[in-house]
Amino acid sequence: MPLVPVVPESHGNVLAEFDCLDPLLSALRLDSGRLKCTCLAVSRKWLALGTSAGGLHLIQREGWKQRLILTHKEGSITQVACCPHDEDFIAVATSQGLVVVWELQLERRGRPERVSVSWEHKGQNITALCWDTSALRVFVGDTGGKVSYLRAGSSKLGKGSAFVIFPVQTVTTVDSRVVQLGYQDGRLLVSSLSRCYLCDTDREKFWRVGNKERDGEYGACFFPQSKGLLVGQPPLLYCARPGSRIWEANFNGEVLSTHQFKQLLACPPLPLISYRNEPHYNPAQKSPQSVAFPKLLYLGDQNLLTWTDSAIYIFTPQNGQVLLWTEVKDLVDVAVYRSELFCLHGSGRLSHYSLLSAERCVERLLRRESWLLATVVCCMFQHAITTSRARKSIPIDRLEHLKSQLSSSTHLDLIGQLEEVILKLEPLDSASSSRRSSISSHESFNVLDCGIYRVISRRGSQSDEETGSLINQSMSEEERLREFSFVQEEDQVDHGKTQYFLIEQQLSVRMGISKSSSSESINNSVSSFVKKTTEKINTLQMNSELWQRPDFREGMNLCEINQCQITQIQDPLVLLDPVCLEDTLLEWLPVLERILGPTEVASKTDGPGEENWEGDYLNTSSEQKDKSCLTGEPTGSILPEKKEDSSELGEREDQCEKQLASDHKEEPEVPNGTTTEPVRVVSPKPVPSDLLANLTQLAMLYTELSCFRKGGDVRALGCTTFLRRYFFLLDQERVRRMCLLCYQEQPDVQSSFIEAMRELSQSSKVVEVIQRGDLLRSLRSLKELQSWSLTTLTFRLYEKHGEAAVRTFSQFYPTITPADVMAMAQQRHFLAYLDNLVQSRTEEHRLSFLQSLLEPESLRQDWLELALIHDAPQHCDTLTPDGQPRWHSHCFSWGYGRLLSLLVRLPADFSSKQKMAELCRSHGYWIGYLYLCCELQRRSEAFTTICQLDDISLLEGPDGIEPVTLDEWKLLIQLSQQYSSVPEQLTGVNGGSWSNGSADCSGRVSPENLTLRLARTAGPDRALAVLEECGVQLVLSPHSTLVCELLRVAEKRQRAMIQTMLERCDRFLWSQHA
């Protein structure tokens, strides 16, 4: 394969095709010669496809599933447009000039309905459709230059709201065919064959954009300014001109500048990254292009898209640059949503492209295991891949893994080119000082089928200067790497032939524990190594050659115990029974105490034979023990060595004991006067790597069993004691998850784990950065860390900066979960984190995201109570002494009001909603209480609360609780009469803060105001009759009397108009019948 050419540094974005829509067209039978796709539109939820047979296929973008087929007998579909602010509406134009607005009614599971139809353009080809950005109104343009709009009613607003008096109106008629329409902030942009026009649809004013005419299809569009200092500024206009030029105009149609792209398009086209064809890039320079841009579309983040039948062009007009241009054959139409492009080709084929950076493209290709395509993009855009910014999405180890997936027989040149790219990689900020980056910067590795990472050194390929400059930084790394190496022992030569570095603490994924029950956690932990139990228990015999002393009665006893354990554990009834498994582990515990326990514990349990056994065991690796004691680091491998003299061994043991004693901190005091054990993060004696792995599995089993089992044997060590005594044997990630499940019941376990992790991370350079107090630099240094180390370092960051730090932890989700923050932070600080985390999601996804965090479901009540307590109004401000709502107390601001609103709207069962309603009432959160009363069908309580709060706006709006029956209206009027004197009684208590509300009677829940609202709904006569039935003696004010009279007049005129229209329809139908 020839070398891949490199793209210039000025280009860092690509168009990539990840999805194939051919199966979708085949399922819709749109790939035949008789039936083809003629137009398309796209929104957040839908992909709409119009066909030559008059059908409109609505495809749900999530999963590409067909949901609806809307049929039209008025010809083929020529234009389709989705409503941008309500995806339940879609506009369709047919070849006969018909325009139809459909209401899909999917939320109410109803049948789609034609809510508006227009024959205003009958006999003309409709060339453009455009929705109003805020109202249910569609603008239509045709080949004759006529522009009209079509209003659509909606059945969502109740009966009669779908009736529109003047549904179709003509806006204007321009001098030639309409090419493109656009609408923004009350102004309509019309692009014809000769000019661009700007229309103020409310004031019926018109402007021409520019003075020069043109001849041909040239598009125009609005360009919102929503970035940086331009937020809130009026949008700009961009109008295409001949010769690859584009006018830039302000919102009043005044031309500000002309962008010339003819010379800028002399660059070669960027390749289309697609599974269909291998991308090719020809760096040869091209001649300048004079292109007519038939349409302009706003794309993604401040980009401008246009196309011809053979290419797609994307500009950044505010910088006057070409972002990219790519050759795409046979283009007919393009629809965009954010940074996604859906292209219709002349053959009826559909393509789905995404505009994204080169590094994001490589990341998505790696997730799809498109190894060859990802390698080509890496080599082609190596200037973007090698930057430090790209390490966030493409770590170095993923590129090394990509290289290992390529075949050396067929892609040798490509592998060599990828290796050159890897050598140029820049680390992420200062990450070269961390353990992971240091290893990844100088070693590559292959992932074997068994899950082991084989480390391949690349230090020889570096210059002497680079190697010398890294000596000081990597000395500690070399020392740490020694603990991961091992040499096969002489009696186990047949078990393997290759030596590996086992980077276990950084690259292996350990077995998890279950969250449901203690029995399930034991079963899940045991199931992964049931077949290897025999070897693990046999390792407790410490190999037969270690029993070299004549006195080995203790060794024989240990063998008998292990043999008994083998027999028991091989029985499935023991494996699946926590009680039996606990007994088996309790027989193993004394052996662990004698060998690796603290000195005082081992001296109590040692027998005469054990002392001899331990001496021989230590003789096998005395040199490594000496080295580990002097450096303070554990040794992960045992090399066979000659025995040393007992005197020399004794001297070395004394040195080790002194060194270890000096390293240990003073034991902390606990309230009862006793002292807790120091956490041991380093093994006191060297342990072979194979034995260490087996001990880790058994130690984790014991830890989890002792944590989740209530009570226990008197012989057993407690979970906290065992964790502090044997932390060097435990898997940090599994211990972390265990602590998250039990930290409320056993806080000592959590505190011991944090203390141990603090000890382990003490040597990290990130700790030094945190101690300096620079929050931003500390956050940058925390990138790309393992989950367990990140948890510990964020705890240090929280101790240093408090709430300011915890508010930033949302960027580490899901590595740092709410359970982690809940365990480390104060309650009020945890609420700040949770609020930031939820608000970081888009508005439509916040509710579902918050629900996904509720594990278990009981957290809903806990979080709701926390949010009601912290940063909340005082109880005396929201509740009266007898527990009733204070007047207008719902207007108080709640510090976590957005979070409270989401919590009360979460799906829940009946009893949970009742508990939440009581919580809201007891704390005076009346907005949530009213919502829950409505959910629980306790509408009478809601009406009582509204009357006590005395705010009629609570009956209005989408979240208002408005009566739906006359009985509810009667109840509400009676309650308002009962509580009408409450504001005057409470003026001295709470009236000082609500002077505006007490002075304005129009917002009160009074019988007169309720009567007026009922009159607007049921008519004034019926409202006054209901008032009399309630027994309320009310004299209407002159204003209310006038309103009732006007309502009577309007009702009479409406009835007369309806009667007239019905008579005209009747005469028309009879004339057609005749």
Short mmCIF file of C-alpha atoms in Angstrom, two decimals, residues 143-317:
data_model
loop_
_atom_site.label_atom_id
_atom_site.label_comp_id
_atom_site.label_asym_id
_atom_site.label_seq_id
_atom_site.Cartn_x
_atom_site.Cartn_y
_atom_site.Cartn_z
CA THR A 143 -42.08 29.02 -9.33
CA GLY A 144 -44.34 32.03 -10.04
CA GLY A 145 -42.72 34.09 -7.28
CA LYS A 146 -45.74 34.01 -4.95
CA VAL A 147 -45.03 33.77 -1.23
CA SER A 148 -47.84 32.93 1.19
CA TYR A 149 -48.20 31.56 4.65
CA LEU A 150 -50.44 28.87 6.07
CA ARG A 151 -51.59 28.92 9.69
CA ALA A 152 -52.08 25.62 11.46
CA GLY A 153 -54.47 25.00 14.33
CA SER A 154 -53.73 22.49 17.07
CA SER A 155 -56.01 20.12 18.92
CA LYS A 156 -53.59 20.31 21.88
CA LEU A 157 -55.08 23.63 22.95
CA GLY A 158 -58.61 22.32 23.30
CA LYS A 159 -61.76 22.31 21.24
CA GLY A 160 -62.20 25.15 18.82
CA SER A 161 -58.53 26.18 18.82
CA ALA A 162 -57.96 24.35 15.54
CA PHE A 163 -60.45 26.71 13.86
CA VAL A 164 -58.59 29.56 12.13
CA ILE A 165 -60.58 32.37 10.49
CA PHE A 166 -57.97 33.25 7.83
CA PRO A 167 -55.70 30.21 7.52
CA VAL A 168 -54.04 31.23 4.22
CA GLN A 169 -52.71 34.67 3.31
CA THR A 170 -50.45 35.94 0.56
CA VAL A 171 -47.33 37.74 1.79
CA THR A 172 -45.90 39.05 -1.50
CA THR A 173 -45.11 38.19 -5.09
CA VAL A 174 -41.51 38.65 -6.22
CA ASP A 175 -40.19 39.11 -9.74
CA SER A 176 -39.09 35.49 -10.37
CA ARG A 177 -39.05 31.96 -9.03
CA VAL A 178 -38.46 31.57 -5.30
CA VAL A 179 -35.20 29.70 -4.68
CA GLN A 180 -35.02 29.65 -0.86
CA LEU A 181 -36.94 30.95 2.17
CA GLY A 182 -35.71 31.71 5.67
CA TYR A 183 -37.38 33.06 8.82
CA GLN A 184 -35.86 34.52 11.98
CA ASP A 185 -37.19 36.84 14.70
CA GLY A 186 -40.24 38.09 12.80
CA ARG A 187 -38.54 38.62 9.43
CA LEU A 188 -38.84 36.55 6.28
CA LEU A 189 -35.93 36.21 3.83
CA VAL A 190 -36.90 35.49 0.23
CA SER A 191 -34.24 34.59 -2.35
CA SER A 192 -35.39 34.65 -5.99
CA LEU A 193 -33.54 34.21 -9.28
CA SER A 194 -32.65 37.91 -9.41
CA ARG A 195 -32.68 39.39 -5.88
CA CYS A 196 -32.99 38.82 -2.16
CA TYR A 197 -35.85 40.42 -0.24
CA LEU A 198 -36.33 40.95 3.49
CA CYS A 199 -39.92 41.14 4.80
CA ASP A 200 -41.18 42.25 8.20
CA THR A 201 -44.29 40.07 8.37
CA ASP A 202 -45.77 41.91 11.36
CA ARG A 203 -45.46 45.45 9.98
CA GLU A 204 -45.77 44.37 6.32
CA LYS A 205 -42.57 46.17 5.30
CA PHE A 206 -40.19 45.00 2.57
CA TRP A 207 -36.51 45.70 1.74
CA ARG A 208 -34.19 44.66 -1.02
CA VAL A 209 -30.84 43.23 0.07
CA GLY A 210 -28.18 45.03 -1.93
CA ASN A 211 -28.58 46.91 -5.20
CA LYS A 212 -27.08 44.57 -7.78
CA GLU A 213 -29.20 41.95 -9.47
CA ARG A 214 -28.18 38.42 -10.43
CA ASP A 215 -29.44 35.74 -12.77
CA GLY A 216 -29.65 32.16 -11.57
CA GLU A 217 -30.29 29.97 -8.55
CA TYR A 218 -28.57 31.59 -5.58
CA GLY A 219 -29.54 30.88 -2.01
CA ALA A 220 -29.70 32.99 1.14
CA CYS A 221 -30.09 32.28 4.85
CA PHE A 222 -30.02 33.82 8.31
CA PHE A 223 -26.89 33.33 10.42
CA PRO A 224 -27.55 33.47 14.21
CA GLN A 225 -24.85 35.04 16.34
CA SER A 226 -24.82 32.92 19.48
CA LYS A 227 -21.20 32.72 20.54
CA GLY A 228 -18.97 34.72 22.82
CA LEU A 229 -19.62 38.45 22.91
CA LEU A 230 -22.11 38.19 20.04
CA VAL A 231 -24.79 36.50 22.14
CA GLY A 232 -28.03 38.47 21.88
CA GLN A 233 -27.01 40.34 18.73
CA PRO A 234 -29.39 40.31 15.74
CA PRO A 235 -28.65 37.59 13.20
CA LEU A 236 -26.74 38.27 10.01
CA LEU A 237 -27.81 37.53 6.43
CA TYR A 238 -25.72 35.72 3.86
CA CYS A 239 -26.73 35.89 0.19
CA ALA A 240 -24.97 33.98 -2.59
CA ARG A 241 -23.58 35.91 -5.55
CA PRO A 242 -22.00 34.82 -8.85
CA GLY A 243 -18.33 33.89 -8.95
CA SER A 244 -18.06 32.09 -5.58
CA ARG A 245 -19.01 35.26 -3.71
CA ILE A 246 -21.31 35.71 -0.71
CA TRP A 247 -22.79 38.95 0.59
CA GLU A 248 -22.85 39.55 4.34
CA ALA A 249 -25.71 41.86 5.42
CA ASN A 250 -27.16 43.03 8.70
CA PHE A 251 -30.69 42.35 9.97
CA ASN A 252 -31.99 45.42 8.10
CA GLY A 253 -30.73 44.18 4.72
CA GLU A 254 -27.73 46.53 4.45
CA VAL A 255 -24.74 44.82 2.82
CA LEU A 256 -21.73 44.94 5.12
CA SER A 257 -19.09 43.09 3.09
CA THR A 258 -18.52 40.65 0.24
CA HIS A 259 -16.70 37.36 0.87
CA GLN A 260 -14.70 36.08 -2.10
CA PHE A 261 -14.03 32.34 -2.00
CA LYS A 262 -12.85 31.84 -5.57
CA GLN A 263 -9.13 31.88 -4.78
CA LEU A 264 -9.60 30.07 -1.45
CA LEU A 265 -11.23 27.16 -3.29
CA ALA A 266 -8.04 26.56 -5.28
CA CYS A 267 -6.99 24.08 -2.58
CA PRO A 268 -7.42 20.33 -3.21
CA PRO A 269 -10.60 18.70 -1.86
CA LEU A 270 -10.47 16.80 1.40
CA PRO A 271 -11.40 13.12 1.18
CA LEU A 272 -14.77 11.85 2.34
CA ILE A 273 -14.21 9.38 5.18
CA SER A 274 -16.54 6.55 4.30
CA TYR A 275 -16.77 2.79 4.53
CA ARG A 276 -17.77 2.71 0.85
CA ASN A 277 -14.42 3.78 -0.57
CA GLU A 278 -10.90 4.15 0.74
CA PRO A 279 -10.15 7.88 1.24
CA HIS A 280 -7.68 9.40 -1.22
CA TYR A 281 -6.08 12.81 -1.01
CA ASN A 282 -4.30 14.40 -3.96
CA PRO A 283 -2.16 17.31 -2.70
CA ALA A 284 -1.81 18.77 -6.19
CA GLN A 285 -3.07 22.35 -6.31
CA LYS A 286 -6.24 23.08 -8.27
CA SER A 287 -7.28 26.11 -10.24
CA PRO A 288 -9.65 28.69 -8.67
CA GLN A 289 -13.32 27.71 -8.75
CA SER A 290 -16.19 29.94 -9.84
CA VAL A 291 -19.22 28.27 -8.28
CA ALA A 292 -22.88 29.26 -8.05
CA PHE A 293 -24.19 28.36 -4.60
CA PRO A 294 -27.85 27.27 -5.11
CA LYS A 295 -28.68 27.19 -1.38
CA LEU A 296 -27.09 28.31 1.87
CA LEU A 297 -27.67 26.57 5.22
CA TYR A 298 -26.55 27.34 8.76
CA LEU A 299 -24.54 24.34 9.98
CA GLY A 300 -23.33 23.34 13.41
CA ASP A 301 -21.25 25.92 15.23
CA GLN A 302 -21.04 29.16 13.18
CA ASN A 303 -20.52 27.43 9.82
CA LEU A 304 -22.16 27.99 6.44
CA LEU A 305 -22.98 25.05 4.15
CA THR A 306 -23.65 25.02 0.43
CA TRP A 307 -23.37 22.44 -2.33
CA THR A 308 -23.49 21.75 -6.03
CA ASP A 309 -24.29 18.52 -7.83
CA SER A 310 -20.69 17.37 -7.37
CA ALA A 311 -19.32 18.87 -4.15
CA ILE A 312 -20.11 20.08 -0.63
CA TYR A 313 -18.60 23.36 0.62
CA ILE A 314 -18.42 24.47 4.27
CA PHE A 315 -17.24 28.00 5.14
CA THR A 316 -16.58 29.94 8.32
CA PRO A 317 -17.81 33.31 7.01
#
